[in-house]
mmCIF file of C-alpha atoms in Angstrom:
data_model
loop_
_atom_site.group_PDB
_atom_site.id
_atom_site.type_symbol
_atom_site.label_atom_id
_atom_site.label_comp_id
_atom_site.label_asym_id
_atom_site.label_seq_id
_atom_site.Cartn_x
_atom_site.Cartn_y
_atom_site.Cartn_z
ATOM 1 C CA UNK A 204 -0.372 -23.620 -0.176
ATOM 2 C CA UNK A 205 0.336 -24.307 3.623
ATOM 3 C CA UNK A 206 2.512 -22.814 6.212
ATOM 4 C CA UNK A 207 4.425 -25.381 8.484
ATOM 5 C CA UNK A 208 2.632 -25.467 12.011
ATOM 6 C CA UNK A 209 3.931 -23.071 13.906
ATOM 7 C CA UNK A 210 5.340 -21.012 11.033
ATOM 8 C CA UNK A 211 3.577 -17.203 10.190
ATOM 9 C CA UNK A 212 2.706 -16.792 6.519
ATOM 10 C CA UNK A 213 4.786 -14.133 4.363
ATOM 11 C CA UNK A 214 1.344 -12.067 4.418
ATOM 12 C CA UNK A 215 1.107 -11.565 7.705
ATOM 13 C CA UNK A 216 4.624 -9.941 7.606
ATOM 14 C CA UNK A 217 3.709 -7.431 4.427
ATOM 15 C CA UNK A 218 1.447 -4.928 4.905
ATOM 16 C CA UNK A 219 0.605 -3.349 2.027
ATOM 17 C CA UNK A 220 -1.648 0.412 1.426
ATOM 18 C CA UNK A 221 -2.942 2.347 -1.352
ATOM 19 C CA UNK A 222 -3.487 5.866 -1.934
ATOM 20 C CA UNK A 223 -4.556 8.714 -4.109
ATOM 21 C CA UNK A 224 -1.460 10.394 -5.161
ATOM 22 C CA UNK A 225 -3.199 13.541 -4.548
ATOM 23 C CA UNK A 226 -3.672 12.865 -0.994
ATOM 24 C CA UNK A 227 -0.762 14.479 0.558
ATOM 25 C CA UNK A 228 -2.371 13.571 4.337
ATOM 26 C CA UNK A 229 -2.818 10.029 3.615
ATOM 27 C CA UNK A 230 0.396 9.843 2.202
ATOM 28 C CA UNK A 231 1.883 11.492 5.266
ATOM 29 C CA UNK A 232 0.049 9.518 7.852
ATOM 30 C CA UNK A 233 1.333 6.184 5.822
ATOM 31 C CA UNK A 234 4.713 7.649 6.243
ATOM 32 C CA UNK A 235 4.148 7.981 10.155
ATOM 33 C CA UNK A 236 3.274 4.730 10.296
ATOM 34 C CA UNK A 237 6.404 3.299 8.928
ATOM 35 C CA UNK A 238 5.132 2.314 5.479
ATOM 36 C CA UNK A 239 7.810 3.011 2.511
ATOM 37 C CA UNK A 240 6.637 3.881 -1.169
ATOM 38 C CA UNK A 241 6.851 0.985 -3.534
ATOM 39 C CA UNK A 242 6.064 2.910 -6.964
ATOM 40 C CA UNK A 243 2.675 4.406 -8.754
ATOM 41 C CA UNK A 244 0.010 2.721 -9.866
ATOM 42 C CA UNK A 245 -0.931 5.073 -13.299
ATOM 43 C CA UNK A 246 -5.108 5.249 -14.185
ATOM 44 C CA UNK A 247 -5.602 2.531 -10.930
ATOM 45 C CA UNK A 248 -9.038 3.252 -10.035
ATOM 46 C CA UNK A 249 -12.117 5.565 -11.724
ATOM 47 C CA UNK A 250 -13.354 8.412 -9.741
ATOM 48 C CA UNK A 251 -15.766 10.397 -10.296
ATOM 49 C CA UNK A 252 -15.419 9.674 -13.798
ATOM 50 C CA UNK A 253 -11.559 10.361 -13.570
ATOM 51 C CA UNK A 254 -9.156 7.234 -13.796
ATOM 52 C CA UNK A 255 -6.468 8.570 -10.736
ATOM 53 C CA UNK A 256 -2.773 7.400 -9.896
ATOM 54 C CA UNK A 257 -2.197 6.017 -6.811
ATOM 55 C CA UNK A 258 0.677 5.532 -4.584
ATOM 56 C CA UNK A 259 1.581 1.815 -3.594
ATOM 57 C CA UNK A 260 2.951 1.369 -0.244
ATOM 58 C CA UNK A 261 4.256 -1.385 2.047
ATOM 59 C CA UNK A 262 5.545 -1.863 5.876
ATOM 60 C CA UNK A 263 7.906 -5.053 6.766
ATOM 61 C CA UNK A 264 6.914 -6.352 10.147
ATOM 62 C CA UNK A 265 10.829 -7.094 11.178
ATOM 63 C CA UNK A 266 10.022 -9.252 14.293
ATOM 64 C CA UNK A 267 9.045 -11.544 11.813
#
């Protein structure tokens, strides 16, 4: 799928983050940064032989 010339593509105005739920720094810093929570991915990703939750995030660029 194209974008019109001139036009920016929805993904350049979503930003989107993951982290460990457990990572109460990354989750801050995310915060900081203007990104909201979108939900919780359950058993997302295997870690050290552990599958761990993880926090979904996103940031709206507005000027766009």
């Amino acid at each position: 799928m194209f974008s019109p010339p001139g036009s920016i593509p929805r993904s350049s105005a979503i930003k989107r983050a993951i982290c460990q739920s457990i990572t109460l720094r990354s989750g801050a810093l995310l915060e900081r940064l203007g990104f909201e929570r979108e939900g919780l991915a359950r058993d997302y990703l295997m870690i050290n032989g552990r599958w761990e939750d993880h926090v979904l995030t996103a940031r709206i660029n507005p000027a766009i």
